[in-house]
Amino acid sequence: MSSIRLLFVQPVLAGYRLPFLERLAQAPGIELRVAASPRVPGSDFASVVASPSFPLALPPCSGWLGNRLFWQHGLRVPAEWGPGDVAVIPGMPRFLSNFKLFVDASGQGLGVV
């Protein structure tokens, strides 16, 4: 059985999500990658980065229009990923970069949640 590659994207990596992601990373047949910004402009929330066991990208986040809209820079689906792989993208319309990531992931044949 081949592994499923899973990209999990969040605005920030909240501490309460770490146990779930750690368990997911340990599950047989899942290759997990997580992307979350260190901070979101205009927010007190920050990512908890305590040496996770999974690959973690920390793309910077920019705020526009008085922090009403956001862009997480550098979010990408790896070029070698395709059908059978999955991207979990938050449905937050204020994060415009999610729309581009959705289009890119769909275009590469990934399942998008």
PDB file of C-alpha atoms in Angstrom:
ATOM      1  CA  MET A   1       0.000   0.000   0.000  1.00  0.00           C
ATOM      2  CA  SER A   2       1.384   3.389  -0.946  1.00  0.00           C
ATOM      3  CA  SER A   3       1.134   6.298   1.417  1.00  0.00           C
ATOM      4  CA  ILE A   4      -1.270   9.206   1.123  1.00  0.00           C
ATOM      5  CA  ARG A   5       0.439  12.575   1.149  1.00  0.00           C
ATOM      6  CA  LEU A   6      -1.557  15.073   3.174  1.00  0.00           C
ATOM      7  CA  LEU A   7      -1.037  18.844   3.209  1.00  0.00           C
ATOM      8  CA  PHE A   8      -2.731  20.480   6.203  1.00  0.00           C
ATOM      9  CA  VAL A   9      -2.911  24.316   6.005  1.00  0.00           C
ATOM     10  CA  GLN A  10      -3.873  26.640   8.867  1.00  0.00           C
ATOM     11  CA  PRO A  11      -3.557  30.404   9.490  1.00  0.00           C
ATOM     12  CA  VAL A  12      -1.533  29.584  12.649  1.00  0.00           C
ATOM     13  CA  LEU A  13      -0.737  26.281  14.325  1.00  0.00           C
ATOM     14  CA  ALA A  14      -2.796  26.298  17.512  1.00  0.00           C
ATOM     15  CA  GLY A  15      -1.480  24.268  20.422  1.00  0.00           C
ATOM     16  CA  TYR A  16      -4.684  22.256  20.725  1.00  0.00           C
ATOM     17  CA  ARG A  17      -4.137  20.914  17.182  1.00  0.00           C
ATOM     18  CA  LEU A  18      -0.663  19.506  17.908  1.00  0.00           C
ATOM     19  CA  PRO A  19      -1.790  16.202  19.513  1.00  0.00           C
ATOM     20  CA  PHE A  20      -4.132  15.524  16.571  1.00  0.00           C
ATOM     21  CA  LEU A  21      -1.436  16.311  14.001  1.00  0.00           C
ATOM     22  CA  GLU A  22       1.182  14.277  15.870  1.00  0.00           C
ATOM     23  CA  ARG A  23      -1.150  11.250  15.886  1.00  0.00           C
ATOM     24  CA  LEU A  24      -1.925  11.779  12.217  1.00  0.00           C
ATOM     25  CA  ALA A  25       1.794  11.963  11.396  1.00  0.00           C
ATOM     26  CA  GLN A  26       2.336   8.626  13.184  1.00  0.00           C
ATOM     27  CA  ALA A  27      -0.494   6.862  11.333  1.00  0.00           C
ATOM     28  CA  PRO A  28       0.709   4.200   8.903  1.00  0.00           C
ATOM     29  CA  GLY A  29       0.294   5.181   5.261  1.00  0.00           C
ATOM     30  CA  ILE A  30       0.136   8.961   5.824  1.00  0.00           C
ATOM     31  CA  GLU A  31       2.875  11.408   4.914  1.00  0.00           C
ATOM     32  CA  LEU A  32       1.886  14.670   6.614  1.00  0.00           C
ATOM     33  CA  ARG A  33       3.075  18.183   5.854  1.00  0.00           C
ATOM     34  CA  VAL A  34       1.729  21.226   7.695  1.00  0.00           C
ATOM     35  CA  ALA A  35       1.840  24.906   6.716  1.00  0.00           C
ATOM     36  CA  ALA A  36       0.912  27.663   9.184  1.00  0.00           C
ATOM     37  CA  SER A  37       2.111  31.231   9.529  1.00  0.00           C
ATOM     38  CA  PRO A  38       4.032  32.271  12.649  1.00  0.00           C
ATOM     39  CA  ARG A  39       1.512  35.104  13.196  1.00  0.00           C
ATOM     40  CA  VAL A  40      -1.490  36.666  11.523  1.00  0.00           C
ATOM     41  CA  PRO A  41      -1.290  40.481  11.364  1.00  0.00           C
ATOM     42  CA  GLY A  42      -3.647  42.244  13.764  1.00  0.00           C
ATOM     43  CA  SER A  43      -4.146  39.103  15.856  1.00  0.00           C
ATOM     44  CA  ASP A  44      -2.747  37.937  19.180  1.00  0.00           C
ATOM     45  CA  PHE A  45      -2.661  34.361  17.911  1.00  0.00           C
ATOM     46  CA  ALA A  46       0.711  32.821  17.134  1.00  0.00           C
ATOM     47  CA  SER A  47       1.826  29.388  16.011  1.00  0.00           C
ATOM     48  CA  VAL A  48       3.029  26.933  18.603  1.00  0.00           C
ATOM     49  CA  VAL A  49       6.240  25.461  17.237  1.00  0.00           C
ATOM     50  CA  ALA A  50       7.573  22.862  19.652  1.00  0.00           C
ATOM     51  CA  SER A  51       9.672  20.667  17.338  1.00  0.00           C
ATOM     52  CA  PRO A  52       6.820  18.699  15.776  1.00  0.00           C
ATOM     53  CA  SER A  53       7.522  15.263  14.317  1.00  0.00           C
ATOM     54  CA  PHE A  54       6.116  16.334  10.943  1.00  0.00           C
ATOM     55  CA  PRO A  55       7.481  18.768   8.329  1.00  0.00           C
ATOM     56  CA  LEU A  56       6.239  22.259   9.187  1.00  0.00           C
ATOM     57  CA  ALA A  57       6.439  25.241   6.825  1.00  0.00           C
ATOM     58  CA  LEU A  58       6.027  28.686   8.400  1.00  0.00           C
ATOM     59  CA  PRO A  59       5.097  31.000   5.525  1.00  0.00           C
ATOM     60  CA  PRO A  60       4.841  34.674   6.480  1.00  0.00           C
ATOM     61  CA  CYS A  61       1.387  36.239   6.398  1.00  0.00           C
ATOM     62  CA  SER A  62       0.564  39.734   5.156  1.00  0.00           C
ATOM     63  CA  GLY A  63      -2.557  41.693   5.993  1.00  0.00           C
ATOM     64  CA  TRP A  64      -4.306  44.061   3.589  1.00  0.00           C
ATOM     65  CA  LEU A  65      -7.080  46.617   3.968  1.00  0.00           C
ATOM     66  CA  GLY A  66      -6.580  47.081   7.695  1.00  0.00           C
ATOM     67  CA  ASN A  67      -6.054  43.339   8.232  1.00  0.00           C
ATOM     68  CA  ARG A  68      -9.389  42.452   6.713  1.00  0.00           C
ATOM     69  CA  LEU A  69      -7.741  40.292   4.025  1.00  0.00           C
ATOM     70  CA  PHE A  70      -4.678  38.074   4.299  1.00  0.00           C
ATOM     71  CA  TRP A  71      -2.112  36.313   2.147  1.00  0.00           C
ATOM     72  CA  GLN A  72       0.105  33.466   3.345  1.00  0.00           C
ATOM     73  CA  HIS A  73       3.199  33.716   1.151  1.00  0.00           C
ATOM     74  CA  GLY A  74       4.745  30.649  -0.430  1.00  0.00           C
ATOM     75  CA  LEU A  75       1.914  28.151   0.068  1.00  0.00           C
ATOM     76  CA  ARG A  76       2.462  25.444  -2.524  1.00  0.00           C
ATOM     77  CA  VAL A  77       1.449  21.939  -3.386  1.00  0.00           C
ATOM     78  CA  PRO A  78       4.622  19.955  -4.145  1.00  0.00           C
ATOM     79  CA  ALA A  79       4.937  19.485  -7.915  1.00  0.00           C
ATOM     80  CA  GLU A  80       5.221  15.695  -7.604  1.00  0.00           C
ATOM     81  CA  TRP A  81       1.895  15.388  -5.747  1.00  0.00           C
ATOM     82  CA  GLY A  82      -1.235  14.382  -7.628  1.00  0.00           C
ATOM     83  CA  PRO A  83      -4.271  12.102  -7.616  1.00  0.00           C
ATOM     84  CA  GLY A  84      -4.557  10.179  -4.352  1.00  0.00           C
ATOM     85  CA  ASP A  85      -2.977  12.988  -2.335  1.00  0.00           C
ATOM     86  CA  VAL A  86      -5.048  15.417  -0.253  1.00  0.00           C
ATOM     87  CA  ALA A  87      -4.948  19.109   0.707  1.00  0.00           C
ATOM     88  CA  VAL A  88      -6.884  20.282   3.763  1.00  0.00           C
ATOM     89  CA  ILE A  89      -7.445  24.003   3.208  1.00  0.00           C
ATOM     90  CA  PRO A  90      -9.469  26.172   5.599  1.00  0.00           C
ATOM     91  CA  GLY A  91     -12.588  27.702   4.084  1.00  0.00           C
ATOM     92  CA  MET A  92     -11.717  31.182   5.297  1.00  0.00           C
ATOM     93  CA  PRO A  93     -12.539  33.655   2.521  1.00  0.00           C
ATOM     94  CA  ARG A  94     -10.433  36.381   4.179  1.00  0.00           C
ATOM     95  CA  PHE A  95      -7.304  34.321   3.382  1.00  0.00           C
ATOM     96  CA  LEU A  96      -7.019  34.990  -0.349  1.00  0.00           C
ATOM     97  CA  SER A  97      -4.033  32.650  -0.695  1.00  0.00           C
ATOM     98  CA  ASN A  98      -6.373  29.741   0.091  1.00  0.00           C
ATOM     99  CA  PHE A  99      -8.181  30.328  -3.201  1.00  0.00           C
ATOM    100  CA  LYS A 100      -4.947  30.047  -5.196  1.00  0.00           C
ATOM    101  CA  LEU A 101      -3.920  26.962  -3.235  1.00  0.00           C
ATOM    102  CA  PHE A 102      -7.335  25.388  -3.890  1.00  0.00           C
ATOM    103  CA  VAL A 103      -7.006  26.020  -7.641  1.00  0.00           C
ATOM    104  CA  ASP A 104      -3.444  24.672  -7.699  1.00  0.00           C
ATOM    105  CA  ALA A 105      -4.328  21.550  -5.681  1.00  0.00           C
ATOM    106  CA  SER A 106      -7.417  20.831  -7.795  1.00  0.00           C
ATOM    107  CA  GLY A 107      -5.423  21.376 -10.989  1.00  0.00           C
ATOM    108  CA  GLN A 108      -2.894  18.763  -9.855  1.00  0.00           C
ATOM    109  CA  GLY A 109      -5.683  16.283  -9.153  1.00  0.00           C
ATOM    110  CA  LEU A 110      -5.493  16.344  -5.353  1.00  0.00           C
ATOM    111  CA  GLY A 111      -8.536  15.752  -3.236  1.00  0.00           C
ATOM    112  CA  VAL A 112      -9.380  19.009  -1.457  1.00  0.00           C
ATOM    113  CA  VAL A 113     -11.106  19.186   1.909  1.00  0.00           C
TER     114      VAL A 113
END
